[in-house]
Amino acid sequence: EPEVTQTPSHQVTQMGQEVILRCVPISNHLYFYWYRQILGQKVEFLVSFYNNEISEKSEIFDDQFSVERPDGSNFTLKIRSTKLEDSAMYFCASILGTGGQGPLHFGNGTRLTVT
Amino acid sequence: KNEVEQSPQNLTAQEGEFITINCSYSVGISALHWLQQHPGGGIVSLFMLSSGKKKHGRLIATINIQEKHSSLHITASHPRDSAVYICAVGDKLIFGTGTRLQVFP
């Protein structure tokens, strides 16, 4: 069964550094999402992406964050200048249709640790 | 007020018990998802619902669009069902806070 893959599985970085988290969604899916989960807290929506542009973003997704689909397969989340509070598990997800239609597929996540 | 509320937050059960987890939401939606997050952190989709009821093995999910409420039922619960169960709604897939289920043998 096709799956969403995320790399790296764990990233450690120093405060102020830029990080890029990578995701390869399922190939025929059209909608892509990034979520984060701070340890012990609920999963929070960051951003959704469709047709090569952001369709929605949350308050968390400020100017320090950006997303790209550079080559038609990868879907990246960049944090320009990491802060300690960015430490979390970041999940990528993809879905075939609009309005949340269709099975939702998640990657295994990237654990980001900012020191 | 959260847009997606789940109850209970924590649930313990003996193996074999019937489990119900509830999800209420305030936003208009076209679909609702039930997800399972295992202790290792991975998230798996269980159901996508837009109306009525779906069944998969021992899991049953129902939704009432008019009342903005959905339930997830687990029949004959088993220790391997122990996980966090999350409902997610709307185009942004807003997550509920999750229900932590522990099933003891």
PDB file of N, CA and C in Angstrom, chain A residues 50-90:
ATOM      1  N   TYR A  50      -2.518  23.095  -1.680  1.00  0.00           N
ATOM      2  CA  TYR A  50      -3.215  22.506  -2.820  1.00  0.00           C
ATOM      3  C   TYR A  50      -2.855  23.291  -4.064  1.00  0.00           C
ATOM      4  N   ASN A  51      -2.628  22.602  -5.124  1.00  0.00           N
ATOM      5  CA  ASN A  51      -2.379  23.250  -6.417  1.00  0.00           C
ATOM      6  C   ASN A  51      -1.212  24.243  -6.317  1.00  0.00           C
ATOM      7  N   ASN A  52      -0.174  23.789  -5.635  1.00  0.00           N
ATOM      8  CA  ASN A  52       1.070  24.553  -5.511  1.00  0.00           C
ATOM      9  C   ASN A  52       0.940  25.860  -4.748  1.00  0.00           C
ATOM     10  N   GLU A  53      -0.072  25.942  -3.897  1.00  0.00           N
ATOM     11  CA  GLU A  53      -0.124  27.107  -3.036  1.00  0.00           C
ATOM     12  C   GLU A  53      -0.799  26.762  -1.716  1.00  0.00           C
ATOM     13  N   ILE A  54      -0.536  27.610  -0.732  1.00  0.00           N
ATOM     14  CA  ILE A  54      -1.132  27.414   0.580  1.00  0.00           C
ATOM     15  C   ILE A  54      -2.627  27.676   0.481  1.00  0.00           C
ATOM     16  N   SER A  55      -3.449  26.743   0.984  1.00  0.00           N
ATOM     17  CA  SER A  55      -4.891  26.977   0.979  1.00  0.00           C
ATOM     18  C   SER A  55      -5.373  27.485   2.334  1.00  0.00           C
ATOM     19  N   GLU A  56      -4.776  26.995   3.412  1.00  0.00           N
ATOM     20  CA  GLU A  56      -5.089  27.540   4.735  1.00  0.00           C
ATOM     21  C   GLU A  56      -3.866  27.429   5.613  1.00  0.00           C
ATOM     22  N   LYS A  57      -3.779  28.319   6.580  1.00  0.00           N
ATOM     23  CA  LYS A  57      -2.699  28.209   7.562  1.00  0.00           C
ATOM     24  C   LYS A  57      -3.218  28.652   8.911  1.00  0.00           C
ATOM     25  N   SER A  58      -2.568  28.163   9.961  1.00  0.00           N
ATOM     26  CA  SER A  58      -2.994  28.486  11.311  1.00  0.00           C
ATOM     27  C   SER A  58      -2.175  29.665  11.827  1.00  0.00           C
ATOM     28  N   GLU A  59      -2.547  30.122  13.017  1.00  0.00           N
ATOM     29  CA  GLU A  59      -1.808  31.214  13.652  1.00  0.00           C
ATOM     30  C   GLU A  59      -0.370  30.815  13.962  1.00  0.00           C
ATOM     31  N   ILE A  60      -0.163  29.514  14.141  1.00  0.00           N
ATOM     32  CA  ILE A  60       1.189  29.044  14.443  1.00  0.00           C
ATOM     33  C   ILE A  60       2.111  29.273  13.241  1.00  0.00           C
ATOM     34  N   PHE A  61       1.574  29.166  12.076  1.00  0.00           N
ATOM     35  CA  PHE A  61       2.342  29.226  10.827  1.00  0.00           C
ATOM     36  C   PHE A  61       2.646  30.679  10.509  1.00  0.00           C
ATOM     37  N   ASP A  62       3.666  31.232  11.201  1.00  0.00           N
ATOM     38  CA  ASP A  62       4.005  32.640  10.992  1.00  0.00           C
ATOM     39  C   ASP A  62       5.099  32.758   9.932  1.00  0.00           C
ATOM     40  N   ASP A  63       5.714  33.946   9.868  1.00  0.00           N
ATOM     41  CA  ASP A  63       6.693  34.205   8.810  1.00  0.00           C
ATOM     42  C   ASP A  63       7.942  33.341   8.897  1.00  0.00           C
ATOM     43  N   GLN A  64       8.130  32.681  10.020  1.00  0.00           N
ATOM     44  CA  GLN A  64       9.286  31.807  10.157  1.00  0.00           C
ATOM     45  C   GLN A  64       9.098  30.480   9.416  1.00  0.00           C
ATOM     46  N   PHE A  65       7.853  30.195   9.052  1.00  0.00           N
ATOM     47  CA  PHE A  65       7.545  28.930   8.386  1.00  0.00           C
ATOM     48  C   PHE A  65       7.284  29.158   6.901  1.00  0.00           C
ATOM     49  N   SER A  66       7.643  28.183   6.106  1.00  0.00           N
ATOM     50  CA  SER A  66       7.260  28.206   4.697  1.00  0.00           C
ATOM     51  C   SER A  66       7.139  26.765   4.208  1.00  0.00           C
ATOM     52  N   VAL A  67       6.356  26.588   3.169  1.00  0.00           N
ATOM     53  CA  VAL A  67       6.216  25.270   2.558  1.00  0.00           C
ATOM     54  C   VAL A  67       6.451  25.387   1.064  1.00  0.00           C
ATOM     55  N   GLU A  68       6.920  24.290   0.504  1.00  0.00           N
ATOM     56  CA  GLU A  68       7.173  24.249  -0.936  1.00  0.00           C
ATOM     57  C   GLU A  68       6.907  22.856  -1.455  1.00  0.00           C
ATOM     58  N   ARG A  69       6.596  22.790  -2.734  1.00  0.00           N
ATOM     59  CA  ARG A  69       6.557  21.508  -3.426  1.00  0.00           C
ATOM     60  C   ARG A  69       7.494  21.664  -4.622  1.00  0.00           C
ATOM     61  N   PRO A  70       8.782  21.546  -4.365  1.00  0.00           N
ATOM     62  CA  PRO A  70       9.765  21.981  -5.365  1.00  0.00           C
ATOM     63  C   PRO A  70       9.797  21.177  -6.650  1.00  0.00           C
ATOM     64  N   ASP A  71       9.439  19.892  -6.582  1.00  0.00           N
ATOM     65  CA  ASP A  71       9.661  19.071  -7.767  1.00  0.00           C
ATOM     66  C   ASP A  71       8.496  18.147  -8.089  1.00  0.00           C
ATOM     67  N   GLY A  72       7.329  18.425  -7.579  1.00  0.00           N
ATOM     68  CA  GLY A  72       6.159  17.615  -7.887  1.00  0.00           C
ATOM     69  C   GLY A  72       6.023  16.355  -7.068  1.00  0.00           C
ATOM     70  N   SER A  73       7.048  16.029  -6.280  1.00  0.00           N
ATOM     71  CA  SER A  73       6.894  14.862  -5.408  1.00  0.00           C
ATOM     72  C   SER A  73       7.176  15.222  -3.959  1.00  0.00           C
ATOM     73  N   ASN A  74       8.260  15.953  -3.698  1.00  0.00           N
ATOM     74  CA  ASN A  74       8.564  16.343  -2.326  1.00  0.00           C
ATOM     75  C   ASN A  74       7.694  17.502  -1.879  1.00  0.00           C
ATOM     76  N   PHE A  75       7.423  17.516  -0.572  1.00  0.00           N
ATOM     77  CA  PHE A  75       6.646  18.596   0.053  1.00  0.00           C
ATOM     78  C   PHE A  75       7.427  18.953   1.309  1.00  0.00           C
ATOM     79  N   THR A  76       7.950  20.192   1.349  1.00  0.00           N
ATOM     80  CA  THR A  76       8.865  20.531   2.436  1.00  0.00           C
ATOM     81  C   THR A  76       8.285  21.589   3.355  1.00  0.00           C
ATOM     82  N   LEU A  77       8.687  21.513   4.611  1.00  0.00           N
ATOM     83  CA  LEU A  77       8.387  22.529   5.604  1.00  0.00           C
ATOM     84  C   LEU A  77       9.713  23.110   6.064  1.00  0.00           C
ATOM     85  N   LYS A  78       9.859  24.424   5.911  1.00  0.00           N
ATOM     86  CA  LYS A  78      11.083  25.094   6.339  1.00  0.00           C
ATOM     87  C   LYS A  78      10.776  25.984   7.528  1.00  0.00           C
ATOM     88  N   ILE A  79      11.644  25.894   8.517  1.00  0.00           N
ATOM     89  CA  ILE A  79      11.595  26.825   9.647  1.00  0.00           C
ATOM     90  C   ILE A  79      12.875  27.632   9.566  1.00  0.00           C
ATOM     91  N   ARG A  80      12.736  28.942   9.390  1.00  0.00           N
ATOM     92  CA  ARG A  80      13.901  29.765   9.053  1.00  0.00           C
ATOM     93  C   ARG A  80      14.856  29.938  10.223  1.00  0.00           C
ATOM     94  N   SER A  81      14.351  30.252  11.368  1.00  0.00           N
ATOM     95  CA  SER A  81      15.190  30.520  12.529  1.00  0.00           C
ATOM     96  C   SER A  81      14.537  29.837  13.717  1.00  0.00           C
ATOM     97  N   THR A  82      14.978  28.636  14.000  1.00  0.00           N
ATOM     98  CA  THR A  82      14.269  27.812  14.983  1.00  0.00           C
ATOM     99  C   THR A  82      14.362  28.392  16.392  1.00  0.00           C
ATOM    100  N   LYS A  83      13.284  28.164  17.124  1.00  0.00           N
ATOM    101  CA  LYS A  83      13.206  28.555  18.528  1.00  0.00           C
ATOM    102  C   LYS A  83      13.050  27.283  19.362  1.00  0.00           C
ATOM    103  N   LEU A  84      13.335  27.424  20.648  1.00  0.00           N
ATOM    104  CA  LEU A  84      13.200  26.260  21.530  1.00  0.00           C
ATOM    105  C   LEU A  84      11.791  25.678  21.461  1.00  0.00           C
ATOM    106  N   GLU A  85      10.802  26.567  21.374  1.00  0.00           N
ATOM    107  CA  GLU A  85       9.411  26.110  21.375  1.00  0.00           C
ATOM    108  C   GLU A  85       8.984  25.450  20.068  1.00  0.00           C
ATOM    109  N   ASP A  86       9.866  25.417  19.085  1.00  0.00           N
ATOM    110  CA  ASP A  86       9.575  24.671  17.859  1.00  0.00           C
ATOM    111  C   ASP A  86       9.835  23.175  18.034  1.00  0.00           C
ATOM    112  N   SER A  87      10.428  22.801  19.141  1.00  0.00           N
ATOM    113  CA  SER A  87      10.676  21.377  19.397  1.00  0.00           C
ATOM    114  C   SER A  87       9.347  20.642  19.462  1.00  0.00           C
ATOM    115  N   ALA A  88       9.183  19.669  18.598  1.00  0.00           N
ATOM    116  CA  ALA A  88       7.912  18.950  18.487  1.00  0.00           C
ATOM    117  C   ALA A  88       8.082  17.832  17.479  1.00  0.00           C
ATOM    118  N   MET A  89       7.053  17.009  17.380  1.00  0.00           N
ATOM    119  CA  MET A  89       6.953  16.049  16.287  1.00  0.00           C
ATOM    120  C   MET A  89       6.174  16.719  15.173  1.00  0.00           C
ATOM    121  N   TYR A  90       6.697  16.657  13.972  1.00  0.00           N
ATOM    122  CA  TYR A  90       6.036  17.257  12.823  1.00  0.00           C
ATOM    123  C   TYR A  90       5.546  16.138  11.900  1.00  0.00           C
TER     124      TYR A  90
END
